[in-house]
Amino acid sequence: MDQAYSDALALLEDRDVTNQFNAMASRKPGLVRLWTLLGILATVDYAARHIVRHGRLGRIRTIHFARWVLLDGRKRGVFFSNYDGTVESYMDDFINKAGFGLNAIFCNAIGYPRTNWLVLDGCSDEQKYRSFLRRHTLPSQVWYKAYPGLTAIEGNPRVGRPSMNPSEVDYSDVQGLVRFGYGKMKEASYVHLRVKDVAAARAWLRSAPVTSAVATTPPPSTAMQVAFTAAGLEALGVPASVRAGFSAEFLAGMIEENRSRRLGDVGSNAPSQWEWGYGAGVPHLMVMFFAEPGRLQALTQGCKVDAWNEAFDELRWLGTADLDGVEPFGFADGISQPQLDWER
């Protein structure tokens, strides 16, 4: 997908709590496909009029309007919809709450992810599905909403994650912070870095003692993790073809105008007002140090070898403090602690 086209679409989105979505695609050739599509659309039309009459499409309660229209002798189809929230949440809702019907209709379009028996698989291949929709999205340059700021329901729907095929997890290739909370490591420090010398930076990363997700007995008393930004991957010389495989949200970053509006980072909270994370203050990577009491200084000094100074410019060190059990985000109580199904 052309990134410039995707960026142009993003500039038109999220001007209100409701968005407009238009997509057009060519129908797969053949009478079987045509009659299958007409039959499915007739079924959906009947269900919408006589069965699903409670202001929502199945379990999706954020859609104001949706319609399919066939054009050019039924060789092409156009889908129109108004919905609350972002385009990402809209796609997620369809994947998780209406994938069965979505596949039945869109599988008749050229380029849609492969389905089985019309309704299986298809949109469950999330990245291909998202790419398909964005490639076929038409910009909504002008549209009318009678009540700006009004959503179809109060509150936002909880969006689940699509199930994935069972796979073996190579814990040695996963950073430990994804699997462990490091709850006993009460000391921590985070350093933001920019790449100064590419060769030196890559050499340091190759030898860095990054803690993996492999369980050990006894557990380690210290840990080091590394996180990268899209700009950091580019600065390290990661090919564009590889970077393109990351999500659009990661590649856009938090300072992109469309993303800032979604997050409420406007006015005095706009990225241009930030102490760091904007312009020359955007880090290429962040190195995270975790340690049990009394071990943090030795850990950080041990990692700051000569290659560190050759490789990076330090933007900022962010220290931490033990709040004596007080944790404002709910992780301590398990309220918002994410859980990963490592068997899927």
XYZ file of C-alpha atoms in Angstrom, residues 23-292:
270
model
C -14.344 1.394 0.089
C -14.601 0.183 -3.490
C -13.355 -3.085 -4.990
C -13.832 -5.209 -8.099
C -15.886 -8.394 -7.899
C -14.297 -11.718 -8.689
C -15.436 -12.864 -12.148
C -18.011 -15.568 -12.801
C -21.726 -16.136 -12.337
C -21.171 -18.258 -9.236
C -19.522 -15.330 -7.467
C -22.208 -12.916 -8.647
C -25.148 -15.026 -7.482
C -23.387 -15.872 -4.233
C -22.864 -12.177 -3.512
C -26.446 -11.255 -4.423
C -27.787 -14.016 -2.203
C -25.678 -12.947 0.763
C -26.600 -9.268 0.348
C -30.290 -10.207 0.179
C -29.918 -12.217 3.386
C -28.163 -9.327 5.129
C -30.845 -6.903 3.929
C -33.627 -9.110 5.308
C -31.809 -9.573 8.630
C -31.224 -5.831 8.997
C -34.902 -5.073 8.408
C -36.591 -7.853 10.359
C -34.126 -9.420 12.808
C -31.366 -6.986 13.820
C -33.514 -3.977 14.688
C -31.985 -2.776 17.931
C -29.689 -0.046 16.651
C -26.672 -2.259 16.231
C -25.152 -4.670 13.754
C -24.937 -7.899 15.706
C -22.599 -7.184 18.620
C -21.254 -4.009 16.995
C -22.937 -0.991 18.564
C -20.828 1.782 17.039
C -22.182 1.798 13.474
C -24.622 4.547 12.470
C -25.134 3.444 8.883
C -23.854 0.832 6.422
C -24.727 0.073 2.816
C -23.391 -1.950 -0.114
C -23.993 -0.795 -3.708
C -23.057 -2.658 -6.908
C -21.857 -0.608 -9.896
C -20.742 -1.048 -13.512
C -22.990 -3.951 -14.319
C -22.353 -5.447 -10.865
C -18.646 -5.755 -11.623
C -17.652 -3.443 -8.767
C -19.017 -2.826 -5.316
C -18.949 0.177 -2.993
C -19.325 -0.006 0.784
C -20.412 3.075 2.748
C -20.468 3.342 6.531
C -20.505 5.832 9.398
C -19.073 4.633 12.703
C -17.862 5.861 16.080
C -14.185 5.700 16.972
C -11.049 5.242 14.919
C -10.589 3.221 11.766
C -8.425 0.758 13.742
C -11.210 0.094 16.261
C -13.717 -0.214 13.409
C -11.608 -2.867 11.688
C -11.062 -4.668 14.993
C -14.819 -4.712 15.644
C -15.463 -6.323 12.290
C -12.732 -8.919 12.798
C -13.847 -9.934 16.263
C -17.596 -9.370 16.211
C -18.734 -9.741 12.607
C -16.012 -11.699 10.851
C -18.465 -14.404 9.752
C -20.645 -12.002 7.766
C -17.748 -9.811 6.710
C -16.013 -12.740 5.048
C -19.205 -13.878 3.323
C -19.543 -10.535 1.525
C -15.991 -9.317 1.021
C -14.559 -12.687 -0.018
C -16.171 -11.998 -3.388
C -13.826 -9.032 -3.921
C -10.543 -9.367 -5.781
C -7.593 -9.187 -3.395
C -9.457 -10.075 -0.189
C -7.553 -12.497 2.108
C -8.289 -16.120 1.249
C -11.328 -17.659 2.941
C -12.472 -21.239 3.452
C -16.117 -22.110 2.814
C -16.832 -18.407 2.290
C -16.976 -17.516 5.992
C -13.832 -18.975 7.614
C -10.328 -17.454 7.837
C -10.269 -14.327 5.620
C -10.281 -11.350 7.985
C -8.641 -13.438 10.725
C -5.404 -12.686 8.849
C -5.497 -9.254 10.428
C -2.636 -7.527 8.633
C -3.730 -8.644 5.156
C -7.311 -7.660 5.936
C -6.300 -4.203 7.151
C -4.064 -3.708 4.127
C -6.888 -4.742 1.785
C -9.328 -2.231 3.270
C -6.856 0.644 3.303
C -5.868 -0.017 -0.319
C -9.503 0.195 -1.372
C -10.556 3.072 0.899
C -11.926 6.182 -0.797
C -11.307 9.545 0.916
C -14.325 11.277 2.460
C -13.522 14.879 1.655
C -17.002 16.219 2.435
C -19.745 14.664 4.526
C -22.481 15.862 6.851
C -23.301 14.980 10.441
C -26.345 16.547 12.071
C -25.068 16.204 15.656
C -21.275 16.586 15.902
C -19.797 14.942 18.971
C -22.692 12.501 19.408
C -21.895 8.772 19.402
C -24.270 5.889 18.786
C -23.830 4.656 22.343
C -22.336 5.937 25.571
C -18.810 4.740 26.192
C -16.529 2.792 23.915
C -16.856 -0.885 23.010
C -14.237 -3.201 24.339
C -12.295 -4.455 21.388
C -10.841 -7.943 21.657
C -7.919 -9.348 19.777
C -8.388 -11.820 16.971
C -7.396 -15.373 17.718
C -4.183 -16.606 16.174
C -3.139 -20.006 15.007
C -1.364 -22.162 17.609
C 2.398 -21.748 17.439
C 5.488 -22.496 19.436
C 6.945 -19.481 21.216
C 10.720 -19.114 21.194
C 11.113 -17.483 24.601
C 14.804 -16.874 23.956
C 13.776 -14.470 21.177
C 11.276 -12.572 23.362
C 12.258 -9.868 25.835
C 11.472 -10.801 29.410
C 9.334 -7.758 30.173
C 6.618 -9.171 27.929
C 6.317 -12.258 30.126
C 7.494 -11.162 33.584
C 6.552 -8.136 35.631
C 9.906 -7.757 37.407
C 7.883 -7.014 40.517
C 10.766 -7.698 42.915
C 13.059 -5.317 41.066
C 12.173 -2.128 42.915
C 14.820 0.015 41.213
C 14.652 1.066 37.580
C 16.044 3.613 35.169
C 15.219 4.411 31.568
C 17.611 6.107 29.163
C 16.640 7.644 25.835
C 19.300 7.407 23.161
C 19.928 8.581 19.620
C 22.227 6.688 17.298
C 25.513 8.509 16.765
C 27.553 5.813 15.019
C 25.586 3.084 13.231
C 28.348 0.462 13.264
C 29.107 1.040 16.948
C 25.404 0.998 17.839
C 24.822 -2.296 16.070
C 27.903 -3.775 17.714
C 26.700 -2.729 21.176
C 23.230 -4.172 20.538
C 24.707 -7.486 19.409
C 26.606 -7.846 22.675
C 24.027 -6.231 24.994
C 22.930 -8.557 27.842
C 19.217 -8.283 27.040
C 17.121 -10.401 29.410
C 14.977 -12.928 27.556
C 11.608 -14.435 28.477
C 13.180 -17.790 29.311
C 12.247 -18.777 32.874
C 15.246 -19.402 35.145
C 15.621 -20.691 38.699
C 16.359 -18.660 40.690
C 15.018 -15.651 38.758
C 17.546 -12.939 37.862
C 18.158 -10.049 40.241
C 18.642 -7.575 37.382
C 17.278 -7.173 33.877
C 17.918 -5.014 30.841
C 15.480 -4.454 27.966
C 15.629 -2.418 24.758
C 12.799 -0.712 22.858
C 13.058 0.919 19.439
C 11.153 3.642 17.626
C 10.498 3.598 13.895
C 13.055 6.383 13.527
C 15.502 4.262 15.487
C 15.124 1.282 13.173
C 15.769 3.572 10.227
C 18.807 5.107 11.923
C 20.197 1.622 12.554
C 19.966 0.817 8.859
C 17.035 -1.600 8.978
C 15.835 -1.920 5.342
C 12.628 -0.139 4.389
C 11.117 -3.447 3.253
C 11.529 -4.810 6.793
C 10.208 -1.670 8.496
C 7.130 -1.766 6.266
C 6.120 -4.984 8.018
C 5.442 -3.126 11.274
C 2.020 -1.712 12.107
C 0.957 1.656 10.728
C 0.573 2.957 14.302
C 4.193 2.149 15.122
C 5.508 3.686 11.906
C 3.453 6.879 12.329
C 4.533 7.453 15.927
C 2.764 9.548 18.550
C 3.621 12.986 17.146
C 1.891 12.500 13.794
C -1.030 14.950 13.576
C -3.764 12.375 13.138
C -2.466 10.257 16.018
C -2.184 13.316 18.282
C -5.834 14.160 17.756
C -6.888 10.618 18.648
C -4.874 10.717 21.858
C -6.039 14.196 22.814
C -2.523 15.615 22.467
C -3.653 19.029 21.250
C -3.297 22.585 22.486
C -1.063 22.762 25.541
C -0.623 18.985 25.325
C 0.499 19.051 21.677
C 3.792 17.298 20.855
C 5.452 20.653 20.153
C 4.995 21.455 23.872
C 6.635 18.260 25.119
C 9.905 18.291 27.024
C 11.076 15.319 24.984
C 9.760 13.091 22.231
C 9.402 15.797 19.588
C 11.756 16.963 16.840
C 15.374 16.430 17.802
C 14.133 15.030 21.105
C 12.642 11.904 19.528
C 14.685 8.945 20.832
C 15.890 6.209 18.528
C 15.799 3.652 21.303
C 15.211 3.323 25.020
C 17.290 1.086 27.235
C 15.483 -0.034 30.391
C 17.329 -1.158 33.505
C 15.596 -3.064 36.322
C 17.260 -4.254 39.515
C 16.629 -5.436 43.026
